[in-house]
């Protein structure tokens, strides 16, 4: 229901999108739409300079099956195309958490927290191609989680097939880094297996699923690698990757949305950010960080009910990748960028906030499951939080 309310404006001619979406993503998707409606594969952009490889850019998602939505009237088809991936993400988180043995209510809550989070919602409006790719990450984690339970050869083959398909959709959707995120979290999830044999089994499924995804998405992958080899042979330099790191003061926004005002222009509280040496003030990559006031408390509830390995691993991921998102503000970023395989291919430390968001949403859902087992204590805590919110609102009100 909440997602329907968020997406409702597009049905009356409004749009949720701004910034890079209007200047970059919309024109490219309209070009993809034009070529598809003409009965052609969208391989080449003849309207940019002397021509550019549309397929090799990856972000236009020229071969993505979701492009079927572009057959609808424009511009509705564009907003619908991007906004529906919030639902894909929410349902994917729910399916993943159900696979981790959460009840349907708690799993649905986790999906709502992830899809309506500040990072994902602001990403939809500003860098929507990344939301399309990220929407398939929890589906990939759900497929990989099937290897954590007792399994037959047939069920493991099914897990590999599902994983390969979802990873391929993330890549075809326009964001190779989403596949990287899925691999990182899939590896962490594999460590939660109850014994070494299942840990090895989970990693084997990850490897086989990644290989299958590369085969499915080979036309897109090979074209993208060829184009990247011309522009960025060897990956991204450390200097380029430092841009768009999370400013430490913005951590307050995880619980207080808009704490520093609207992140636009050089009067914003945290505006000392420059885009790749051009010397111009820029808006942050992630305009929103908010995770909900209840999320940290529910995460504590999940950790307090006992030392379950998956809860500890999710909490460690939240802390670790929040540190990575801070970029050069912490000494963690550069070793991660240099030594973790694949990390040097991607810019913008703030993008790791998606991993933080996904893990925090999962942990809060697991906390809700724990709270439901002790409703009396939960009522007391909830009443205390409401009282704190009321006191904060009075203190922050006009004087």
Short mmCIF file of C-alpha atoms in Angstrom, two decimals:
data_model
loop_
_atom_site.label_atom_id
_atom_site.label_comp_id
_atom_site.label_asym_id
_atom_site.label_seq_id
_atom_site.Cartn_x
_atom_site.Cartn_y
_atom_site.Cartn_z
CA UNK A 1 0.00 0.00 0.00
CA UNK A 2 2.79 2.44 0.91
CA UNK A 3 4.50 1.76 -2.43
CA UNK A 4 1.22 2.41 -4.24
CA UNK A 5 0.91 5.79 -2.51
CA UNK A 6 4.50 6.67 -3.46
CA UNK A 7 3.97 5.75 -7.10
CA UNK A 8 0.45 7.19 -7.46
CA UNK A 9 1.55 10.61 -8.86
CA UNK A 10 2.77 9.02 -12.10
CA UNK A 11 -0.81 7.98 -12.91
CA UNK A 12 -1.89 11.64 -13.07
CA UNK A 13 0.96 12.87 -15.25
CA UNK A 14 3.47 13.64 -12.52
CA UNK A 15 7.02 12.32 -12.22
CA UNK A 16 9.18 11.33 -9.26
CA UNK A 17 12.37 11.96 -11.17
CA UNK A 18 14.85 14.82 -11.44
CA UNK A 19 18.56 15.54 -11.92
CA UNK A 20 20.46 12.80 -13.84
CA UNK A 21 17.24 11.01 -14.67
CA UNK A 22 15.97 13.90 -16.80
CA UNK A 23 19.35 14.77 -18.33
CA UNK A 24 20.69 11.25 -18.91
CA UNK A 25 18.44 8.26 -18.18
CA UNK A 26 15.18 9.48 -19.75
CA UNK A 27 16.72 10.45 -23.12
CA UNK A 28 18.57 7.14 -23.35
CA UNK A 29 15.49 5.08 -22.46
CA UNK A 30 13.44 7.05 -25.00
CA UNK A 31 16.06 6.16 -27.61
CA UNK A 32 15.85 2.49 -26.58
CA UNK A 33 12.07 2.74 -26.84
CA UNK A 34 12.26 4.29 -30.30
CA UNK A 35 14.53 1.56 -31.65
CA UNK A 36 12.47 -1.25 -30.12
CA UNK A 37 9.22 0.13 -31.50
CA UNK A 38 10.93 0.30 -34.92
CA UNK A 39 11.67 -3.41 -34.63
CA UNK A 40 15.43 -2.97 -34.12
CA UNK A 41 17.86 -3.85 -31.35
CA UNK A 42 19.05 -0.62 -29.64
CA UNK A 43 22.76 -1.07 -30.33
CA UNK A 44 23.95 2.39 -31.41
CA UNK A 45 23.25 6.00 -30.39
CA UNK A 46 23.73 8.09 -33.54
CA UNK A 47 22.57 11.29 -31.82
CA UNK A 48 25.51 11.76 -29.49
CA UNK A 49 28.56 13.35 -31.13
CA UNK A 50 29.70 11.14 -33.98
CA UNK A 51 27.86 8.20 -32.45
CA UNK A 52 28.26 6.06 -29.33
CA UNK A 53 27.65 2.37 -28.59
CA UNK A 54 24.31 2.25 -26.80
CA UNK A 55 24.73 -1.41 -25.89
CA UNK A 56 28.26 -0.89 -24.57
CA UNK A 57 27.15 1.86 -22.17
CA UNK A 58 25.27 -0.74 -20.05
CA UNK A 59 23.18 1.89 -18.19
CA UNK A 60 20.57 2.19 -20.99
CA UNK A 61 19.87 -1.53 -20.39
CA UNK A 62 19.37 -2.18 -24.09
CA UNK A 63 18.75 -5.94 -23.66
CA UNK A 64 16.79 -5.84 -20.40
CA UNK A 65 13.49 -7.77 -20.56
CA UNK A 66 11.75 -5.02 -18.57
CA UNK A 67 11.99 -2.83 -21.68
CA UNK A 68 8.70 -4.40 -22.74
CA UNK A 69 7.07 -1.75 -20.52
CA UNK A 70 8.39 0.89 -22.90
CA UNK A 71 5.71 -0.14 -25.41
CA UNK A 72 3.24 1.84 -23.27
CA UNK A 73 2.65 5.53 -24.04
CA UNK A 74 5.47 7.92 -23.12
CA UNK A 75 6.30 9.45 -20.69
CA UNK A 76 4.14 7.21 -18.47
CA UNK A 77 6.10 4.15 -19.58
CA UNK A 78 9.36 5.63 -18.26
CA UNK A 79 8.07 6.47 -14.79
CA UNK A 80 6.25 3.15 -14.59
CA UNK A 81 9.38 1.28 -15.71
CA UNK A 82 11.51 2.74 -12.93
CA UNK A 83 8.90 2.91 -10.16
CA UNK A 84 7.81 -0.72 -10.51
CA UNK A 85 11.31 -1.77 -9.52
CA UNK A 86 10.57 -0.54 -6.00
CA UNK A 87 7.95 -3.30 -5.88
CA UNK A 88 10.46 -5.79 -7.31
CA UNK A 89 12.90 -4.80 -4.57
CA UNK A 90 10.31 -5.01 -1.78
CA UNK A 91 9.07 -8.44 -2.89
CA UNK A 92 12.65 -9.61 -3.29
CA UNK A 93 13.54 -8.65 0.29
CA UNK A 94 10.38 -10.38 1.49
CA UNK A 95 11.27 -13.56 -0.43
CA UNK A 96 14.85 -13.47 0.88
CA UNK A 97 13.76 -13.04 4.50
CA UNK A 98 11.13 -15.77 4.16
CA UNK A 99 13.94 -18.03 2.94
CA UNK A 100 15.78 -17.10 6.16
CA UNK A 101 12.77 -18.42 8.14
CA UNK A 102 11.00 -15.16 9.02
CA UNK A 103 7.22 -15.07 9.18
CA UNK A 104 5.36 -13.28 6.35
CA UNK A 105 4.57 -10.12 8.35
CA UNK A 106 8.15 -9.51 9.47
CA UNK A 107 9.48 -10.31 6.00
CA UNK A 108 7.03 -7.86 4.38
CA UNK A 109 8.07 -5.21 6.91
CA UNK A 110 11.71 -5.67 5.89
CA UNK A 111 10.75 -5.27 2.25
CA UNK A 112 8.92 -2.02 2.99
CA UNK A 113 11.84 -0.62 5.00
CA UNK A 114 14.24 -1.33 2.12
CA UNK A 115 12.03 -0.03 -0.70
CA UNK A 116 10.94 3.12 1.14
CA UNK A 117 14.35 3.93 2.63
CA UNK A 118 15.91 7.30 2.01
CA UNK A 119 18.68 5.86 -0.15
CA UNK A 120 16.43 3.83 -2.46
CA UNK A 121 13.65 6.44 -2.75
CA UNK A 122 16.10 9.25 -3.51
CA UNK A 123 17.97 6.95 -5.88
CA UNK A 124 14.76 6.41 -7.83
CA UNK A 125 14.47 10.11 -8.46
CA UNK A 126 18.13 10.85 -9.19
CA UNK A 127 19.97 7.75 -10.47
CA UNK A 128 17.20 5.34 -11.30
CA UNK A 129 19.24 2.84 -13.35
CA UNK A 130 21.00 1.84 -10.16
CA UNK A 131 17.66 1.09 -8.51
CA UNK A 132 16.72 -1.19 -11.43
CA UNK A 133 19.87 -3.27 -10.98
CA UNK A 134 19.70 -3.22 -7.18
CA UNK A 135 16.10 -4.48 -7.21
CA UNK A 136 17.36 -7.93 -8.21
CA UNK A 137 19.99 -8.22 -5.46
CA UNK A 138 17.64 -9.60 -2.76
CA UNK A 139 16.23 -12.09 -5.29
CA UNK A 140 19.78 -13.29 -5.91
CA UNK A 141 20.33 -13.58 -2.15
CA UNK A 142 17.13 -15.62 -1.83
CA UNK A 143 18.36 -18.01 -4.50
CA UNK A 144 21.78 -18.30 -2.87
CA UNK A 145 20.17 -18.89 0.55
CA UNK A 146 18.68 -22.13 -0.74
CA UNK A 147 22.15 -23.67 -0.46
CA UNK A 148 22.19 -23.04 3.32
CA UNK A 149 19.57 -25.71 4.00
CA UNK A 150 19.80 -29.46 3.43
CA UNK A 151 19.59 -29.88 -0.33
CA UNK A 152 19.59 -32.44 -3.09
CA UNK A 153 21.50 -32.14 -6.36
CA UNK A 154 18.28 -31.16 -8.06
CA UNK A 155 17.48 -28.38 -5.57
CA UNK A 156 21.04 -27.06 -5.78
CA UNK A 157 20.79 -26.99 -9.57
CA UNK A 158 17.57 -25.02 -9.20
CA UNK A 159 19.32 -22.58 -6.85
CA UNK A 160 22.11 -22.08 -9.40
CA UNK A 161 19.59 -21.48 -12.18
CA UNK A 162 17.65 -18.91 -10.13
CA UNK A 163 20.81 -17.18 -8.97
CA UNK A 164 22.20 -16.99 -12.50
CA UNK A 165 18.94 -15.52 -13.80
CA UNK A 166 18.67 -12.84 -11.11
CA UNK A 167 22.33 -11.82 -11.38
CA UNK A 168 21.92 -11.57 -15.15
CA UNK A 169 18.83 -9.37 -14.68
CA UNK A 170 20.80 -7.08 -12.34
CA UNK A 171 23.50 -6.69 -14.98
CA UNK A 172 21.10 -6.32 -17.91
CA UNK A 173 19.13 -3.80 -15.83
CA UNK A 174 22.03 -1.37 -16.11
CA UNK A 175 24.23 -1.73 -13.03
CA UNK A 176 27.18 -4.15 -12.88
CA UNK A 177 27.89 -2.97 -9.33
CA UNK A 178 24.61 -4.56 -8.22
CA UNK A 179 26.13 -7.92 -9.17
CA UNK A 180 29.20 -7.00 -7.11
CA UNK A 181 26.96 -6.20 -4.12
CA UNK A 182 25.13 -9.51 -4.53
CA UNK A 183 28.45 -11.38 -4.60
CA UNK A 184 29.67 -9.62 -1.45
CA UNK A 185 26.46 -10.25 0.48
CA UNK A 186 26.13 -13.77 -0.90
CA UNK A 187 29.61 -14.55 0.44
CA UNK A 188 28.71 -13.12 3.86
CA UNK A 189 25.46 -15.10 3.85
CA UNK A 190 27.35 -18.29 2.99
CA UNK A 191 29.38 -17.86 6.19
CA UNK A 192 26.16 -18.18 8.20
CA UNK A 193 25.77 -21.84 7.18
CA UNK A 194 25.74 -24.20 10.19
CA UNK A 195 28.73 -26.32 9.13
CA UNK A 196 31.73 -26.27 6.80
CA UNK A 197 30.14 -28.56 4.25
CA UNK A 198 27.21 -26.21 3.74
CA UNK A 199 29.52 -23.20 3.68
CA UNK A 200 31.42 -24.83 0.83
CA UNK A 201 28.12 -25.77 -0.81
CA UNK A 202 26.89 -22.16 -0.60
CA UNK A 203 30.09 -20.78 -2.14
CA UNK A 204 29.92 -23.38 -4.92
CA UNK A 205 26.37 -22.26 -5.76
CA UNK A 206 27.56 -18.64 -5.80
CA UNK A 207 30.39 -19.45 -8.20
CA UNK A 208 28.18 -21.53 -10.51
CA UNK A 209 25.42 -18.92 -10.46
CA UNK A 210 27.89 -16.17 -11.33
CA UNK A 211 29.21 -18.18 -14.27
CA UNK A 212 25.68 -18.84 -15.53
CA UNK A 213 24.83 -15.12 -15.21
CA UNK A 214 27.91 -14.23 -17.28
CA UNK A 215 26.77 -16.63 -19.99
CA UNK A 216 23.20 -15.30 -20.01
CA UNK A 217 24.30 -11.67 -20.13
CA UNK A 218 27.32 -12.27 -22.37
CA UNK A 219 26.26 -9.90 -25.20
CA UNK A 220 25.81 -7.03 -22.73
CA UNK A 221 28.84 -7.97 -20.63
CA UNK A 222 31.28 -8.31 -23.52
CA UNK A 223 30.12 -5.04 -25.11
CA UNK A 224 30.43 -3.24 -21.79
CA UNK A 225 33.91 -4.60 -21.15
CA UNK A 226 35.05 -3.54 -24.61
CA UNK A 227 33.74 0.00 -24.10
CA UNK A 228 35.24 0.19 -20.60
CA UNK A 229 38.58 -0.99 -21.95
CA UNK A 230 38.72 2.07 -24.17
CA UNK A 231 37.68 4.62 -21.55
CA UNK A 232 38.90 3.08 -18.30
CA UNK A 233 41.41 0.37 -18.96
CA UNK A 234 42.38 -1.18 -15.64
CA UNK A 235 39.44 0.25 -13.73
CA UNK A 236 38.97 3.51 -11.82
CA UNK A 237 41.81 5.39 -10.16
CA UNK A 238 41.77 5.97 -6.41
CA UNK A 239 41.46 9.70 -7.04
CA UNK A 240 38.31 9.32 -9.12
CA UNK A 241 36.82 6.84 -6.67
CA UNK A 242 37.12 9.28 -3.76
CA UNK A 243 34.38 11.51 -5.11
CA UNK A 244 30.91 11.32 -3.61
CA UNK A 245 31.94 9.90 -0.25
CA UNK A 246 29.51 10.19 2.64
CA UNK A 247 30.33 13.14 4.91
CA UNK A 248 30.51 11.93 8.56
CA UNK A 249 28.07 14.58 9.77
CA UNK A 250 25.40 13.11 7.48
CA UNK A 251 25.20 9.99 9.65
CA UNK A 252 22.65 11.99 11.62
CA UNK A 253 20.32 11.70 8.63
CA UNK A 254 19.99 7.95 9.17
CA UNK A 255 17.54 8.81 11.97
CA UNK A 256 16.73 12.46 11.15
CA UNK A 257 15.79 13.00 7.50
CA UNK A 258 16.72 16.39 6.11
CA UNK A 259 18.71 17.30 9.20
CA UNK A 260 20.79 19.79 7.20
CA UNK A 261 18.10 21.00 4.82
CA UNK A 262 17.68 20.28 1.14
CA UNK A 263 20.97 18.98 -0.32
CA UNK A 264 21.17 21.43 -3.22
CA UNK A 265 23.50 24.32 -3.91
CA UNK A 266 26.58 25.65 -2.16
CA UNK A 267 24.67 26.84 0.92
CA UNK A 268 23.95 23.33 2.08
CA UNK A 269 25.63 22.50 5.37
CA UNK A 270 27.79 19.79 3.80
CA UNK A 271 28.65 21.25 0.40
CA UNK A 272 32.44 20.88 0.13
CA UNK A 273 32.09 18.26 -2.57
CA UNK A 274 33.53 18.48 -6.05
CA UNK A 275 32.75 16.30 -9.02
CA UNK A 276 35.90 14.73 -10.49
CA UNK A 277 38.06 17.82 -10.23
CA UNK A 278 35.77 20.13 -12.19
CA UNK A 279 35.69 22.62 -9.33
CA UNK A 280 31.89 22.90 -9.22
CA UNK A 281 29.72 22.25 -6.20
CA UNK A 282 27.62 19.14 -6.61
CA UNK A 283 24.69 17.56 -4.87
CA UNK A 284 25.56 14.32 -3.06
CA UNK A 285 25.09 11.02 -4.84
CA UNK A 286 22.66 9.90 -2.11
CA UNK A 287 20.20 12.68 -1.29
CA UNK A 288 18.46 10.54 1.32
CA UNK A 289 19.80 8.19 3.98
CA UNK A 290 16.84 7.76 6.33
CA UNK A 291 16.21 4.23 7.58
CA UNK A 292 13.41 4.93 10.05
CA UNK A 293 13.62 5.68 13.75
CA UNK A 294 12.51 2.15 14.70
CA UNK A 295 15.17 0.41 12.57
CA UNK A 296 18.10 0.68 15.03
CA UNK A 297 15.93 -0.36 17.95
CA UNK A 298 14.64 -3.40 16.09
CA UNK A 299 18.20 -4.25 15.08
CA UNK A 300 19.19 -4.20 18.75
CA UNK A 301 16.21 -6.47 19.51
CA UNK A 302 17.41 -8.94 16.87
CA UNK A 303 20.90 -9.01 18.36
CA UNK A 304 19.62 -9.18 21.95
CA UNK A 305 17.61 -12.36 21.49
CA UNK A 306 20.73 -14.47 21.13
CA UNK A 307 23.92 -14.71 19.13
CA UNK A 308 22.50 -15.99 15.88
CA UNK A 309 25.21 -16.00 13.26
CA UNK A 310 23.15 -14.38 10.52
CA UNK A 311 22.15 -11.48 12.81
CA UNK A 312 25.77 -10.84 13.78
CA UNK A 313 26.88 -10.97 10.16
CA UNK A 314 24.16 -8.53 9.07
CA UNK A 315 25.13 -6.13 11.85
CA UNK A 316 28.81 -6.36 10.88
CA UNK A 317 27.87 -5.61 7.27
CA UNK A 318 25.95 -2.50 8.35
CA UNK A 319 28.93 -1.17 10.30
CA UNK A 320 31.60 -2.19 7.78
CA UNK A 321 29.91 -0.87 4.64
CA UNK A 322 28.87 2.31 6.40
CA UNK A 323 32.60 2.78 6.99
CA UNK A 324 33.29 2.08 3.31
CA UNK A 325 30.64 4.65 2.30
CA UNK A 326 32.55 7.29 4.28
CA UNK A 327 35.35 6.96 1.73
CA UNK A 328 38.53 8.90 2.53
CA UNK A 329 37.04 10.08 5.84
CA UNK A 330 38.11 6.70 7.25
CA UNK A 331 41.25 4.65 6.51
CA UNK A 332 39.01 1.69 5.59
CA UNK A 333 38.10 2.87 2.09
CA UNK A 334 41.43 2.76 0.29
CA UNK A 335 42.46 -0.80 1.37
CA UNK A 336 38.96 -2.01 0.46
CA UNK A 337 39.18 -0.32 -2.94
CA UNK A 338 42.67 -1.61 -3.68
CA UNK A 339 42.53 -5.17 -2.40
CA UNK A 340 38.94 -6.46 -2.63
CA UNK A 341 38.62 -8.11 -6.08
CA UNK A 342 36.40 -6.06 -8.34
CA UNK A 343 36.11 -2.99 -6.07
CA UNK A 344 38.46 -0.93 -8.25
CA UNK A 345 35.97 -1.07 -11.14
CA UNK A 346 33.46 1.20 -9.40
CA UNK A 347 33.33 4.79 -8.24
CA UNK A 348 31.37 6.59 -5.54
CA UNK A 349 31.70 5.24 -1.98
CA UNK A 350 28.16 6.43 -1.22
CA UNK A 351 26.76 3.62 -3.39
CA UNK A 352 27.69 1.18 -0.62
CA UNK A 353 24.83 2.70 1.34
CA UNK A 354 22.61 0.30 -0.60
CA UNK A 355 24.33 -2.62 1.14
CA UNK A 356 23.87 -0.82 4.47
CA UNK A 357 20.18 -0.25 3.70
CA UNK A 358 19.54 -3.84 2.66
CA UNK A 359 21.26 -5.34 5.70
CA UNK A 360 19.64 -2.86 8.11
CA UNK A 361 16.19 -3.64 6.65
CA UNK A 362 16.81 -7.38 7.05
CA UNK A 363 18.06 -6.93 10.60
CA UNK A 364 15.09 -4.75 11.56
CA UNK A 365 12.70 -7.36 10.17
CA UNK A 366 14.41 -10.03 12.23
CA UNK A 367 14.11 -7.70 15.22
CA UNK A 368 10.39 -7.30 14.61
CA UNK A 369 10.12 -11.07 14.68
CA UNK A 370 11.88 -11.05 18.08
CA UNK A 371 9.73 -8.22 19.42
CA UNK A 372 6.54 -10.05 18.44
CA UNK A 373 7.58 -12.84 20.82
CA UNK A 374 7.55 -10.37 23.76
CA UNK A 375 4.64 -7.98 23.10
CA UNK A 376 4.49 -6.49 26.62
CA UNK A 377 8.10 -5.37 26.52
CA UNK A 378 7.60 -4.10 22.97
CA UNK A 379 4.67 -1.95 24.12
CA UNK A 380 6.78 -0.30 26.81
CA UNK A 381 9.62 0.39 24.36
CA UNK A 382 7.22 1.75 21.73
CA UNK A 383 5.57 4.08 24.27
CA UNK A 384 9.01 5.34 25.32
CA UNK A 385 9.94 6.04 21.69
CA UNK A 386 6.70 7.95 21.12
CA UNK A 387 7.40 10.04 24.22
CA UNK A 388 10.92 10.81 22.98
CA UNK A 389 9.56 11.79 19.56
CA UNK A 390 6.98 14.10 21.14
CA UNK A 391 9.63 15.71 23.35
CA UNK A 392 11.94 16.17 20.33
CA UNK A 393 9.15 17.71 18.27
CA UNK A 394 8.35 20.20 21.05
CA UNK A 395 12.00 21.10 21.49
CA UNK A 396 12.53 21.61 17.75
CA UNK A 397 9.32 23.55 17.21
CA UNK A 398 9.04 27.29 16.61
CA UNK A 399 9.88 29.51 19.57
#
